[in-house]
PDB file of C-alpha atoms in Angstrom:
ATOM      1  CA  MET A   1     134.632  82.250  18.904  1.00  0.00           C
ATOM      2  CA  ASN A   2     132.497  82.656  21.984  1.00  0.00           C
ATOM      3  CA  PHE A   3     128.894  83.565  21.349  1.00  0.00           C
ATOM      4  CA  ASN A   4     127.753  86.598  23.347  1.00  0.00           C
ATOM      5  CA  PRO A   5     123.926  86.313  23.575  1.00  0.00           C
ATOM      6  CA  GLU A   6     123.367  89.750  25.122  1.00  0.00           C
ATOM      7  CA  LYS A   7     125.507  91.451  22.490  1.00  0.00           C
ATOM      8  CA  PHE A   8     123.695  89.506  19.775  1.00  0.00           C
ATOM      9  CA  LYS A   9     120.338  90.639  21.175  1.00  0.00           C
ATOM     10  CA  ALA A  10     121.606  94.236  21.241  1.00  0.00           C
ATOM     11  CA  LEU A  11     122.791  93.860  17.622  1.00  0.00           C
ATOM     12  CA  VAL A  12     119.396  92.608  16.420  1.00  0.00           C
ATOM     13  CA  HIS A  13     117.617  95.391  18.293  1.00  0.00           C
ATOM     14  CA  TYR A  14     120.047  98.012  16.978  1.00  0.00           C
ATOM     15  CA  VAL A  15     119.640  96.928  13.346  1.00  0.00           C
ATOM     16  CA  CYS A  16     115.838  96.840  13.596  1.00  0.00           C
ATOM     17  CA  ARG A  17     115.678 100.154  15.439  1.00  0.00           C
ATOM     18  CA  THR A  18     118.005 102.019  13.072  1.00  0.00           C
ATOM     19  CA  CYS A  19     116.603 100.747   9.778  1.00  0.00           C
ATOM     20  CA  THR A  20     114.727 103.772   8.460  1.00  0.00           C
ATOM     21  CA  ASP A  21     112.328 101.814   6.242  1.00  0.00           C
ATOM     22  CA  PRO A  22     110.936  98.573   7.737  1.00  0.00           C
ATOM     23  CA  SER A  23     109.733  97.484   4.279  1.00  0.00           C
ATOM     24  CA  LYS A  24     113.426  97.061   3.409  1.00  0.00           C
ATOM     25  CA  LEU A  25     114.163  94.776   6.388  1.00  0.00           C
ATOM     26  CA  SER A  26     112.782  91.283   5.831  1.00  0.00           C
ATOM     27  CA  ALA A  27     113.867  88.206   7.791  1.00  0.00           C
ATOM     28  CA  THR A  28     116.231  87.150   5.016  1.00  0.00           C
ATOM     29  CA  LYS A  29     117.840  90.578   4.916  1.00  0.00           C
ATOM     30  CA  LEU A  30     118.173  90.658   8.702  1.00  0.00           C
ATOM     31  CA  HIS A  31     120.018  87.322   8.626  1.00  0.00           C
ATOM     32  CA  LYS A  32     122.356  88.719   5.967  1.00  0.00           C
ATOM     33  CA  ILE A  33     123.060  91.944   7.869  1.00  0.00           C
ATOM     34  CA  LEU A  34     124.000  89.951  10.972  1.00  0.00           C
ATOM     35  CA  TRP A  35     126.222  87.619   8.932  1.00  0.00           C
ATOM     36  CA  LEU A  36     127.962  90.436   7.078  1.00  0.00           C
ATOM     37  CA  ALA A  37     128.508  92.486  10.235  1.00  0.00           C
ATOM     38  CA  ASP A  38     130.097  89.530  12.038  1.00  0.00           C
ATOM     39  CA  ILE A  39     132.161  88.362   9.070  1.00  0.00           C
ATOM     40  CA  TYR A  40     133.374  91.884   8.169  1.00  0.00           C
ATOM     41  CA  ALA A  41     134.337  92.511  11.804  1.00  0.00           C
ATOM     42  CA  TYR A  42     136.220  89.215  11.831  1.00  0.00           C
ATOM     43  CA  LYS A  43     138.052  90.218   8.665  1.00  0.00           C
ATOM     44  CA  HIS A  44     138.878  93.807   9.668  1.00  0.00           C
ATOM     45  CA  VAL A  45     139.072  93.696  13.472  1.00  0.00           C
ATOM     46  CA  GLY A  46     140.115  90.083  14.029  1.00  0.00           C
ATOM     47  CA  MET A  47     136.979  89.136  15.998  1.00  0.00           C
ATOM     48  CA  PRO A  48     133.307  88.847  15.059  1.00  0.00           C
ATOM     49  CA  ILE A  49     130.962  91.242  16.812  1.00  0.00           C
ATOM     50  CA  THR A  50     128.834  88.557  18.493  1.00  0.00           C
ATOM     51  CA  GLY A  51     130.401  85.154  17.806  1.00  0.00           C
ATOM     52  CA  GLU A  52     127.014  83.961  16.496  1.00  0.00           C
ATOM     53  CA  ILE A  53     126.901  80.576  14.779  1.00  0.00           C
ATOM     54  CA  TYR A  54     125.730  80.862  11.178  1.00  0.00           C
ATOM     55  CA  LYS A  55     124.627  77.796   9.259  1.00  0.00           C
ATOM     56  CA  LYS A  56     124.299  77.077   5.572  1.00  0.00           C
ATOM     57  CA  ASN A  57     120.703  77.546   4.537  1.00  0.00           C
ATOM     58  CA  LEU A  58     119.081  77.421   1.123  1.00  0.00           C
ATOM     59  CA  TYR A  59     119.096  81.246   1.068  1.00  0.00           C
ATOM     60  CA  GLY A  60     122.669  81.689   2.346  1.00  0.00           C
ATOM     61  CA  PRO A  61     124.132  81.873   5.869  1.00  0.00           C
ATOM     62  CA  PHE A  62     121.451  82.052   8.568  1.00  0.00           C
ATOM     63  CA  SER A  63     121.781  82.906  12.246  1.00  0.00           C
ATOM     64  CA  THR A  64     120.999  80.085  14.673  1.00  0.00           C
ATOM     65  CA  HIS A  65     119.683  82.366  17.435  1.00  0.00           C
ATOM     66  CA  LEU A  66     117.712  85.001  15.535  1.00  0.00           C
ATOM     67  CA  ASP A  67     114.236  83.530  16.055  1.00  0.00           C
ATOM     68  CA  SER A  68     114.657  83.197  19.824  1.00  0.00           C
ATOM     69  CA  VAL A  69     116.061  86.746  20.102  1.00  0.00           C
ATOM     70  CA  VAL A  70     113.194  88.137  18.026  1.00  0.00           C
ATOM     71  CA  ASP A  71     110.775  86.396  20.420  1.00  0.00           C
ATOM     72  CA  GLN A  72     112.614  87.882  23.417  1.00  0.00           C
ATOM     73  CA  LEU A  73     112.563  91.392  21.979  1.00  0.00           C
ATOM     74  CA  ARG A  74     108.853  91.046  21.185  1.00  0.00           C
ATOM     75  CA  ARG A  75     108.078  89.956  24.750  1.00  0.00           C
ATOM     76  CA  GLU A  76     110.071  92.941  26.055  1.00  0.00           C
ATOM     77  CA  ASN A  77     108.081  95.251  23.748  1.00  0.00           C
ATOM     78  CA  LEU A  78     111.259  96.322  21.956  1.00  0.00           C
ATOM     79  CA  LEU A  79     110.330  94.861  18.587  1.00  0.00           C
ATOM     80  CA  PHE A  80     107.215  94.734  16.461  1.00  0.00           C
ATOM     81  CA  VAL A  81     107.090  92.117  13.720  1.00  0.00           C
ATOM     82  CA  HIS A  82     104.724  93.010  10.908  1.00  0.00           C
ATOM     83  CA  GLU A  83     103.457  90.203   8.675  1.00  0.00           C
ATOM     84  CA  VAL A  84     102.957  91.501   5.135  1.00  0.00           C
ATOM     85  CA  ASP A  85     100.981  89.584   2.515  1.00  0.00           C
ATOM     86  CA  VAL A  86     102.956  88.957  -0.638  1.00  0.00           C
ATOM     87  CA  ASN A  87     101.866  87.789  -4.048  1.00  0.00           C
ATOM     88  CA  TRP A  88     104.063  84.684  -4.074  1.00  0.00           C
ATOM     89  CA  GLY A  89     101.191  82.288  -3.544  1.00  0.00           C
ATOM     90  CA  GLU A  90      98.378  81.461  -1.228  1.00  0.00           C
ATOM     91  CA  GLY A  91      98.921  82.591   2.350  1.00  0.00           C
ATOM     92  CA  LYS A  92     102.537  83.712   1.914  1.00  0.00           C
ATOM     93  CA  THR A  93     103.789  86.519   4.109  1.00  0.00           C
ATOM     94  CA  ARG A  94     107.014  88.432   4.626  1.00  0.00           C
ATOM     95  CA  ARG A  95     108.105  89.561   8.076  1.00  0.00           C
ATOM     96  CA  GLU A  96     109.201  93.159   8.578  1.00  0.00           C
ATOM     97  CA  PHE A  97     110.925  94.262  11.777  1.00  0.00           C
ATOM     98  CA  ILE A  98     110.300  97.550  13.578  1.00  0.00           C
ATOM     99  CA  GLY A  99     112.530  98.232  16.568  1.00  0.00           C
ATOM    100  CA  LYS A 100     111.122 100.216  19.479  1.00  0.00           C
ATOM    101  CA  GLY A 101     112.555 101.809  22.600  1.00  0.00           C
ATOM    102  CA  ASP A 102     116.098 102.734  23.488  1.00  0.00           C
ATOM    103  CA  VAL A 103     118.964 100.694  22.053  1.00  0.00           C
ATOM    104  CA  ASN A 104     121.852  99.696  24.298  1.00  0.00           C
ATOM    105  CA  LYS A 105     124.785 100.857  22.148  1.00  0.00           C
ATOM    106  CA  SER A 106     127.314 100.303  24.947  1.00  0.00           C
ATOM    107  CA  PHE A 107     127.933  96.795  23.613  1.00  0.00           C
ATOM    108  CA  PHE A 108     129.556  98.155  20.444  1.00  0.00           C
ATOM    109  CA  SER A 109     132.828  99.917  19.848  1.00  0.00           C
ATOM    110  CA  GLU A 110     132.822 102.811  17.419  1.00  0.00           C
ATOM    111  CA  ARG A 111     134.398 100.559  14.759  1.00  0.00           C
ATOM    112  CA  GLU A 112     131.809  97.817  15.316  1.00  0.00           C
ATOM    113  CA  ALA A 113     128.963 100.347  15.054  1.00  0.00           C
ATOM    114  CA  GLN A 114     130.376 101.546  11.730  1.00  0.00           C
ATOM    115  CA  ILE A 115     130.608  97.963  10.435  1.00  0.00           C
ATOM    116  CA  ILE A 116     127.008  97.297  11.522  1.00  0.00           C
ATOM    117  CA  ASN A 117     125.746 100.496   9.883  1.00  0.00           C
ATOM    118  CA  ASP A 118     127.628  99.700   6.671  1.00  0.00           C
ATOM    119  CA  ALA A 119     126.215  96.147   6.554  1.00  0.00           C
ATOM    120  CA  ARG A 120     122.672  97.399   7.276  1.00  0.00           C
ATOM    121  CA  ASP A 121     122.831 100.115   4.628  1.00  0.00           C
ATOM    122  CA  TYR A 122     124.469  97.836   2.057  1.00  0.00           C
ATOM    123  CA  VAL A 123     121.797  95.156   2.423  1.00  0.00           C
ATOM    124  CA  CYS A 124     118.739  97.388   2.896  1.00  0.00           C
ATOM    125  CA  GLU A 125     119.563 100.034   0.319  1.00  0.00           C
ATOM    126  CA  ASN A 126     121.268  98.020  -2.428  1.00  0.00           C
ATOM    127  CA  HIS A 127     119.602  94.610  -2.405  1.00  0.00           C
ATOM    128  CA  THR A 128     116.388  92.671  -2.477  1.00  0.00           C
ATOM    129  CA  ALA A 129     116.139  89.537  -0.353  1.00  0.00           C
ATOM    130  CA  VAL A 130     116.830  87.487  -3.489  1.00  0.00           C
ATOM    131  CA  SER A 131     119.849  89.496  -4.649  1.00  0.00           C
ATOM    132  CA  ILE A 132     121.547  89.495  -1.222  1.00  0.00           C
ATOM    133  CA  SER A 133     120.873  85.758  -0.885  1.00  0.00           C
ATOM    134  CA  ASP A 134     122.506  85.201  -4.275  1.00  0.00           C
ATOM    135  CA  LYS A 135     125.459  87.367  -3.211  1.00  0.00           C
ATOM    136  CA  THR A 136     126.020  85.248  -0.090  1.00  0.00           C
ATOM    137  CA  HIS A 137     126.114  82.064  -2.159  1.00  0.00           C
ATOM    138  CA  ASP A 138     129.882  82.468  -2.316  1.00  0.00           C
ATOM    139  CA  ALA A 139     132.816  80.080  -1.885  1.00  0.00           C
ATOM    140  CA  ILE A 140     132.346  80.028   1.897  1.00  0.00           C
ATOM    141  CA  TRP A 141     128.696  79.003   1.546  1.00  0.00           C
ATOM    142  CA  GLU A 142     129.524  76.482  -1.210  1.00  0.00           C
ATOM    143  CA  MET A 143     132.060  74.661   0.977  1.00  0.00           C
ATOM    144  CA  ALA A 144     129.604  73.935   3.781  1.00  0.00           C
ATOM    145  CA  LEU A 145     127.042  71.168   3.852  1.00  0.00           C
ATOM    146  CA  MET A 146     123.391  72.184   4.225  1.00  0.00           C
ATOM    147  CA  HIS A 147     122.562  73.240   7.837  1.00  0.00           C
ATOM    148  CA  GLU A 148     126.224  72.941   8.809  1.00  0.00           C
ATOM    149  CA  PRO A 149     127.915  75.768  10.750  1.00  0.00           C
ATOM    150  CA  ILE A 150     130.091  78.036   8.613  1.00  0.00           C
ATOM    151  CA  PRO A 151     133.341  78.846  10.443  1.00  0.00           C
ATOM    152  CA  TYR A 152     134.549  82.444  10.392  1.00  0.00           C
ATOM    153  CA  GLU A 153     137.994  81.221   9.367  1.00  0.00           C
ATOM    154  CA  ALA A 154     136.557  80.025   6.046  1.00  0.00           C
ATOM    155  CA  MET A 155     136.246  83.676   5.025  1.00  0.00           C
ATOM    156  CA  LEU A 156     140.010  84.126   5.349  1.00  0.00           C
ATOM    157  CA  VAL A 157     140.774  80.990   3.361  1.00  0.00           C
ATOM    158  CA  SER A 158     138.423  82.046   0.575  1.00  0.00           C
ATOM    159  CA  ARG A 159     140.393  85.301   0.190  1.00  0.00           C
ATOM    160  CA  LEU A 160     143.790  83.585  -0.178  1.00  0.00           C
ATOM    161  CA  ALA A 161     143.181  81.822  -3.460  1.00  0.00           C
ATOM    162  CA  LYS A 162     140.487  81.110  -5.982  1.00  0.00           C
ATOM    163  CA  VAL A 163     138.429  78.184  -4.727  1.00  0.00           C
ATOM    164  CA  THR A 164     137.702  75.701  -7.504  1.00  0.00           C
ATOM    165  CA  GLU A 165     134.869  73.206  -7.876  1.00  0.00           C
ATOM    166  CA  GLU A 166     137.433  70.484  -7.132  1.00  0.00           C
ATOM    167  CA  ASP A 167     138.332  72.209  -3.857  1.00  0.00           C
ATOM    168  CA  ILE A 168     134.696  72.398  -2.870  1.00  0.00           C
ATOM    169  CA  GLU A 169     134.044  68.753  -3.667  1.00  0.00           C
ATOM    170  CA  TRP A 170     137.173  67.696  -1.766  1.00  0.00           C
ATOM    171  CA  ALA A 171     136.104  69.742   1.287  1.00  0.00           C
ATOM    172  CA  LYS A 172     132.608  68.270   1.205  1.00  0.00           C
ATOM    173  CA  SER A 173     133.959  64.710   0.992  1.00  0.00           C
ATOM    174  CA  GLU A 174     136.287  65.364   3.942  1.00  0.00           C
ATOM    175  CA  LEU A 175     133.388  66.740   5.971  1.00  0.00           C
ATOM    176  CA  ARG A 176     131.297  63.680   5.178  1.00  0.00           C
ATOM    177  CA  LYS A 177     134.165  61.453   6.416  1.00  0.00           C
ATOM    178  CA  ILE A 178     134.381  63.413   9.655  1.00  0.00           C
ATOM    179  CA  LYS A 179     130.627  63.118  10.266  1.00  0.00           C
ATOM    180  CA  GLN A 180     130.676  59.315   9.880  1.00  0.00           C
TER     181      GLN A 180
END
């Protein structure tokens, strides 16, 4: 899959701009919306929306380019990032994203826009950051090593048959062999 940085930037801006309640769009949730939009598009359309590389992170699949795109959008005055104090411990904050300005929707087909909207609404309206992270700790996530890219094709394999613990351990051992 070829990563399209401009389309990815437009996707991040679109999600942040169209989320009606910024308190429901934390960094973790934004990562999950991007992942779900790309993986659902791959499953239903045959191609991800952006071709972004997602890596296994403690909290599920995480985008590799999100931080740099957020910085770009901030510099272009298209995104405001609000740091909110949380009661998780001393000095802890949660980032909320507020999109500004006009969104370039020309990057997205009608089908892609529907997939993006569905992913955004599903994550923002039905989940906390913790519950959506737990939900993305699926067979695809289990098969990858920490900080390793998660291939889109893994989603198709996970749908073919029930992945067992033995399968996961075998895949991890094969990946370790390849890395050596």
